[in-house]
XYZ file of C-alpha atoms in Angstrom:
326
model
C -6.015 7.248 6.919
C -4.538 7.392 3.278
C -4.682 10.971 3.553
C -2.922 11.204 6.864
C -0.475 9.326 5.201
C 0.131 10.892 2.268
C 0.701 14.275 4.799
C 3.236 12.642 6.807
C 5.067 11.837 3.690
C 4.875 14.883 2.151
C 5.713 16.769 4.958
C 9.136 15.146 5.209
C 9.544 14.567 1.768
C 13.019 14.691 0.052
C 15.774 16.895 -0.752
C 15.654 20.007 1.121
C 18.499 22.534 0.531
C 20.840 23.824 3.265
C 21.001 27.678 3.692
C 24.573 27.088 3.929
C 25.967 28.040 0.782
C 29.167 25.877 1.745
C 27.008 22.516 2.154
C 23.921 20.989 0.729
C 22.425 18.291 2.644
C 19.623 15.827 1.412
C 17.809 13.906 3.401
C 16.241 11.150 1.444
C 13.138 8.717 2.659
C 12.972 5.204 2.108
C 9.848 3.228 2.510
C 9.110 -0.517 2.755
C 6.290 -3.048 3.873
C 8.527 -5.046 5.924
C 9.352 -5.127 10.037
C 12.756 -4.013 10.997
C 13.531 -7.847 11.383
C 12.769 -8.506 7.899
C 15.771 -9.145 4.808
C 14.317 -5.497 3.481
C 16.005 -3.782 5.987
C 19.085 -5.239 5.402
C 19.031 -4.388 2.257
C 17.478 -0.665 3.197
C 20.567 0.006 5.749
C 23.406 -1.269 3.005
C 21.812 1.302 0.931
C 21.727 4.035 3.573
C 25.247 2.730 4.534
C 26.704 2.876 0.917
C 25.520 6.118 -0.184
C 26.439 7.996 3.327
C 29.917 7.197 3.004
C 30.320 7.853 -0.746
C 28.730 11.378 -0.125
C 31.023 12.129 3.302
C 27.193 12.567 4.838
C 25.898 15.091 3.001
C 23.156 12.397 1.954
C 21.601 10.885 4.738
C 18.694 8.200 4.449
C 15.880 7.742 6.877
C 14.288 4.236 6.894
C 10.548 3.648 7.090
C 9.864 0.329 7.521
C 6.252 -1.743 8.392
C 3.798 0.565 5.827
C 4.576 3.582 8.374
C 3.959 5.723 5.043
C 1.382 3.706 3.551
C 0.869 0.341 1.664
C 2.892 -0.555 -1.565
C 0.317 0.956 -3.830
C 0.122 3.831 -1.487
C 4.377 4.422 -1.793
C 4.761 3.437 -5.684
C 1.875 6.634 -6.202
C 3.985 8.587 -3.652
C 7.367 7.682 -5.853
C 5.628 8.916 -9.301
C 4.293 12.200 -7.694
C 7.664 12.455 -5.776
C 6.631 12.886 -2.327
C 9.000 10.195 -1.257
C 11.978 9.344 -2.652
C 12.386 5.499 -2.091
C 10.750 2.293 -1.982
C 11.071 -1.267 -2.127
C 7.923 -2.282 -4.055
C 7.127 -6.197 -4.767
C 6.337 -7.311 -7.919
C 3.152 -8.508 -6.989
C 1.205 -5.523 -4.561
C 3.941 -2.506 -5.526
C 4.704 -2.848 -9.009
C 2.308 -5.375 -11.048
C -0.823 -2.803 -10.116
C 0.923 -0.143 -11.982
C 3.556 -2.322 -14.366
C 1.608 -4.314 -16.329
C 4.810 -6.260 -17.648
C 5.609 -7.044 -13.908
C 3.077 -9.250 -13.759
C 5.207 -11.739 -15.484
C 7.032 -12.504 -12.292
C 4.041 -13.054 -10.330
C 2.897 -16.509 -13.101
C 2.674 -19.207 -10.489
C 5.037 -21.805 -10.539
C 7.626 -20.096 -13.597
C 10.700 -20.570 -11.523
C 12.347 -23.696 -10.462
C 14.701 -22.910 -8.214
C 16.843 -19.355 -6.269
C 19.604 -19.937 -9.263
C 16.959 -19.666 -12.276
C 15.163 -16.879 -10.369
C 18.445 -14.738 -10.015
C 19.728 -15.573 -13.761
C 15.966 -13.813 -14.757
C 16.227 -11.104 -12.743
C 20.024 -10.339 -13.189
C 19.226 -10.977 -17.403
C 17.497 -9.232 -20.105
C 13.898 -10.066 -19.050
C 14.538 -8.221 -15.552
C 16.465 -5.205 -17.402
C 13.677 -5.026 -19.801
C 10.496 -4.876 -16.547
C 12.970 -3.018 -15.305
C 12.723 0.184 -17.561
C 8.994 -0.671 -17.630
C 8.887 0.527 -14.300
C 10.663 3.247 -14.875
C 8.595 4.578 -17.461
C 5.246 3.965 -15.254
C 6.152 5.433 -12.065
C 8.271 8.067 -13.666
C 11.354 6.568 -11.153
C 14.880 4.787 -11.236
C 15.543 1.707 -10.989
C 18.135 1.084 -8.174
C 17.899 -3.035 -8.060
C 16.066 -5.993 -7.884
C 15.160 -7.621 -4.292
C 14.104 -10.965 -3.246
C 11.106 -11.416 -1.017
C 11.149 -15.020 -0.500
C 9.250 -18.199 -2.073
C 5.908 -18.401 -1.255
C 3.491 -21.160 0.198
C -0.263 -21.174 0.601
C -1.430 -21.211 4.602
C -4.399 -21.495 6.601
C -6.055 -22.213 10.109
C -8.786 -24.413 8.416
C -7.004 -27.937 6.893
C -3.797 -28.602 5.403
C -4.000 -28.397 1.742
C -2.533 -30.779 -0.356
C -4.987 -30.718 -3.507
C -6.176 -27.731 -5.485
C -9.576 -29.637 -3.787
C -8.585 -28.711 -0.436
C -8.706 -24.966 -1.080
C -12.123 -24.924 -2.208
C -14.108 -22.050 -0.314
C -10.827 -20.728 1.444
C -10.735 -17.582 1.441
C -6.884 -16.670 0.830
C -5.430 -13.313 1.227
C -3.324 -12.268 -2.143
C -1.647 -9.295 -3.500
C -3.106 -6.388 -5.617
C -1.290 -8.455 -8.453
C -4.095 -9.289 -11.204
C -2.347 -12.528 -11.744
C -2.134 -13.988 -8.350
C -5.827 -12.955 -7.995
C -6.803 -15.007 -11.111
C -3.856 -18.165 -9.651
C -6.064 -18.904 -6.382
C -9.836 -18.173 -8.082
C -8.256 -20.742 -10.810
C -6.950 -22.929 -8.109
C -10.370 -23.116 -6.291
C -9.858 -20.851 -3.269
C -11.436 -17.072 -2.824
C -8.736 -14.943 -4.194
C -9.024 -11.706 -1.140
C -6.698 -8.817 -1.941
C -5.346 -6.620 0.912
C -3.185 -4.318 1.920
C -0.483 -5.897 4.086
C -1.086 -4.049 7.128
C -4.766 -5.580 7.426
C -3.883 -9.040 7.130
C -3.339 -10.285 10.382
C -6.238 -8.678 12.028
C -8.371 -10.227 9.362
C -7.204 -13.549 10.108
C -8.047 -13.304 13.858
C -11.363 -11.523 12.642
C -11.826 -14.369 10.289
C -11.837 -11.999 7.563
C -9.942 -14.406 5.924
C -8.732 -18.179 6.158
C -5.210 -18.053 5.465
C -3.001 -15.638 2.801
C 0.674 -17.016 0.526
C 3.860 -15.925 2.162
C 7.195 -16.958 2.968
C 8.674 -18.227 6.036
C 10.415 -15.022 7.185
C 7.209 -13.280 6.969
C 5.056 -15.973 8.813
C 7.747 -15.318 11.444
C 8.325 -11.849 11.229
C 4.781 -10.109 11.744
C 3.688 -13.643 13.806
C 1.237 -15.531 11.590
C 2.214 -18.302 13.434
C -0.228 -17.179 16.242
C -2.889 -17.078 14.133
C -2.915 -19.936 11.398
C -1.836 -23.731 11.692
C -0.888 -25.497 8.376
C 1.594 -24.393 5.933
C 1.569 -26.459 2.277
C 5.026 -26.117 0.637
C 3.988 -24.958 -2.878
C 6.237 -23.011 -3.607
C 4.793 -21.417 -6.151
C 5.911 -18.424 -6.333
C 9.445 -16.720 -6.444
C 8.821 -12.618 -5.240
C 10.562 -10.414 -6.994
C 10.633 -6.809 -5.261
C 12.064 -3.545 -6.769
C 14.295 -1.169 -4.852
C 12.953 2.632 -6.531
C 14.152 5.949 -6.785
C 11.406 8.927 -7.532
C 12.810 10.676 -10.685
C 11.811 13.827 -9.402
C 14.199 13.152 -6.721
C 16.704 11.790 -8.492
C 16.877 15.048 -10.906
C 17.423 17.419 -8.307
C 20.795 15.489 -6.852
C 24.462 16.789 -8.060
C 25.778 14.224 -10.530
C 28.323 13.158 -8.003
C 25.574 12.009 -5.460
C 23.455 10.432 -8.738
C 26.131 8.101 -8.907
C 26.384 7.143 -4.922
C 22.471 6.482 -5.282
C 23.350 3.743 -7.985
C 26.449 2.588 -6.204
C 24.288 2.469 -3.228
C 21.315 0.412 -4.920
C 23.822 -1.996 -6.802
C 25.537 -2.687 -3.093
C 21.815 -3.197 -1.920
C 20.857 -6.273 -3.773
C 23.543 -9.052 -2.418
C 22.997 -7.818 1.002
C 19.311 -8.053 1.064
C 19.112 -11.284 -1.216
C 21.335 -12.947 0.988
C 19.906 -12.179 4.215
C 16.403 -13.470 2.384
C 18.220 -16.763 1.659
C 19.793 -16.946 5.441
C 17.037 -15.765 7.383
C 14.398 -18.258 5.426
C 16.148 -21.273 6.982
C 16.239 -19.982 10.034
C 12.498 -18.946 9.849
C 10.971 -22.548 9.402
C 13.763 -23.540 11.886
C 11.625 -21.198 14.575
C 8.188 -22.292 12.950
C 8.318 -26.074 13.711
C 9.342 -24.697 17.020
C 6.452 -23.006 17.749
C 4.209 -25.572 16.524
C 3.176 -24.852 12.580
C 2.269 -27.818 10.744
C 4.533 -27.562 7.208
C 2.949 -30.236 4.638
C 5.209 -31.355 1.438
C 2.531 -31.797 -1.654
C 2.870 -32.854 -5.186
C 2.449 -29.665 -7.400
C 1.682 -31.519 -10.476
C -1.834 -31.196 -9.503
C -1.785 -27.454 -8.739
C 0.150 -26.719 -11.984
C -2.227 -28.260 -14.157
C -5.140 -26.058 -12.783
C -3.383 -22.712 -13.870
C -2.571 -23.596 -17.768
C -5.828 -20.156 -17.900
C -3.839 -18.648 -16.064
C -0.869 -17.959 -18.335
C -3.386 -17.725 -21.273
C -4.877 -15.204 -19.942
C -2.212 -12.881 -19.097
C 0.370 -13.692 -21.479
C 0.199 -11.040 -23.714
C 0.099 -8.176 -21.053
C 3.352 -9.994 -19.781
C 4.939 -10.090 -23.157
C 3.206 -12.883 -24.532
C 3.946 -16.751 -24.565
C 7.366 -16.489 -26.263
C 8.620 -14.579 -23.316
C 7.019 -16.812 -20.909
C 8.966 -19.868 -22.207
C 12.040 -17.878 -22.594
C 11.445 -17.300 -18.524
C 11.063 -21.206 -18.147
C 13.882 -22.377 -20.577
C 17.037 -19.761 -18.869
């Protein structure tokens, strides 16, 4: 299947020159994990939008949305080999596999609210990951997304204590961090691709997975899982990518639309994350999901290894608290 997939995209891969020696059109492919209900393609068409009219069409942009090219991992390879030429790629299954640095947005519980989040992003510390991922998937960095705060579900019990998760097993990212957050919180840490997870959960594959509300609603979780504990605990970044290769072979005048285009991106898509997630749990109680409040004192104190372990991959502890403090 990954083959097949790699074929389709590198069949219509980017930037193909018109014969016409009066015009040169490229047609440029964008890839992302998301339905077309979901914030992403928001964000994907204000890019497509953006960079259409600055170029009078002579760029066009074709949208791939749900993993039609592949998963993240499969899209952020395709990005550094240049058989694509963008993505949207979360920090925690696109980025953190590749970007060890990225990792640093995926520490559980780091960000207390959308405001802190943003000021990270928007600062030094997301300029700096930033050009990390640059430099690992050889690719341009167009913006950074928002993919929603994430709570722990499941079909089995609601889960208010780290206790309850013990011997659930919970679907996470490829993100070595979030694998090591639910081991350390007492729950079977089960990476997947996206595209697998609900099937496993009917299957019973796995118990539950960590999402956001638009997503439970989106690709309808809801029919397949029950209680939703509001932990919070994590704050998904997601990068919006351009394949260097791709990028290089663009007139400088179309270079800049791509960045005008990628800079336009990011309000559109954060704040149809932000509208869209009220709405979500709005339509979740409706069709029946149990949403539990729970202290996260108890949760937090279970993942002090956690940081430990990965802080100096991330940058080390000084970043981490210059994260926490911003």
């Amino acid at each position: 299947m990954k083959i097949l997939k790699y074929v389709l995209a590198l069949s219509i891969t980017v930037t193909m020159f018109n014969s016409n020696i009066f015009a040169a059109d490229y047609v440029l492919k964008l890839a992302h994990n998301g339905p077309e209900q979901h914030p992403f393609q928001n964000g994907a068409e204000r890019f497509q939008q953006v960079i259409e009219e600055e170029t009078d069409g002579a760029v066009t942009v074709q949208i791939f949305p749900g993993e039609q090219l592949g998963s993240e991992e499969d899209t952020s390879q395709m990005i550094k080999q240049g058989t694509i030429a963008c993505a949207v790629e979360s920090a925690g299954g696109g980025l953190a596999p590749f970007v060890s640095s990225a990792d640093l947005f995926n520490l559980p519980f780091l960000f207390r609210d959308v405001p802190h989040f943003y000021r990270v992003l928007d600062g030094p510390v997301g300029d700096f990951i930033a050009r990390d991922v640059e430099e690992n998937l050889d690719a341009v960095f167009l913006g950074w997304w928002f993919s929603g705060i994430r709570n722990e579900w499941n079909g089995k019990r609601p889960v208010m204590t780290p206790e309850d998760l013990k011997g659930l097993k919970i679907r996470v990212m490829g993100s070595p961090v979030l694998i090591d957050t639910f081991n350390a919180l007492g729950a079977q840490a089960t990476p997947m691709s996206w595209g697998e997870v609900y099937t496993s959960l009917q299957q019973g594959v796995i118990d539950g997975a960590e999402t956001d509300h638009v997503d439970l609603l989106v690709e309808k979780f809801y029919e397949v899982t029950k209680h939703v504990s509001l932990t919070g605990h994590l704050y998904l970044a997601a990068g919006l990518i351009c394949s260097k290769k791709v990028y290089d072979k663009l007139p400088a005048n179309y270079k800049i639309a791509l960045l005008h285009a990628g800079q336009a991106s990011v309000q559109t898509q954060r704040d149809a994350m932000e509208i869209m997630t009220g709405d979500a749990l709005a339509e979740l109680k409706k069709k029946g999901l149990k949403f539990y409040s729970v202290d996260v004192a108890p949760f937090q104190a279970k993942v002090g290894a956690v940081y430990r372990k990965n802080a100096e991959k991330v940058g080390g502890m000084n970043v981490i608290e210059l994260v926490s403090k911003q």
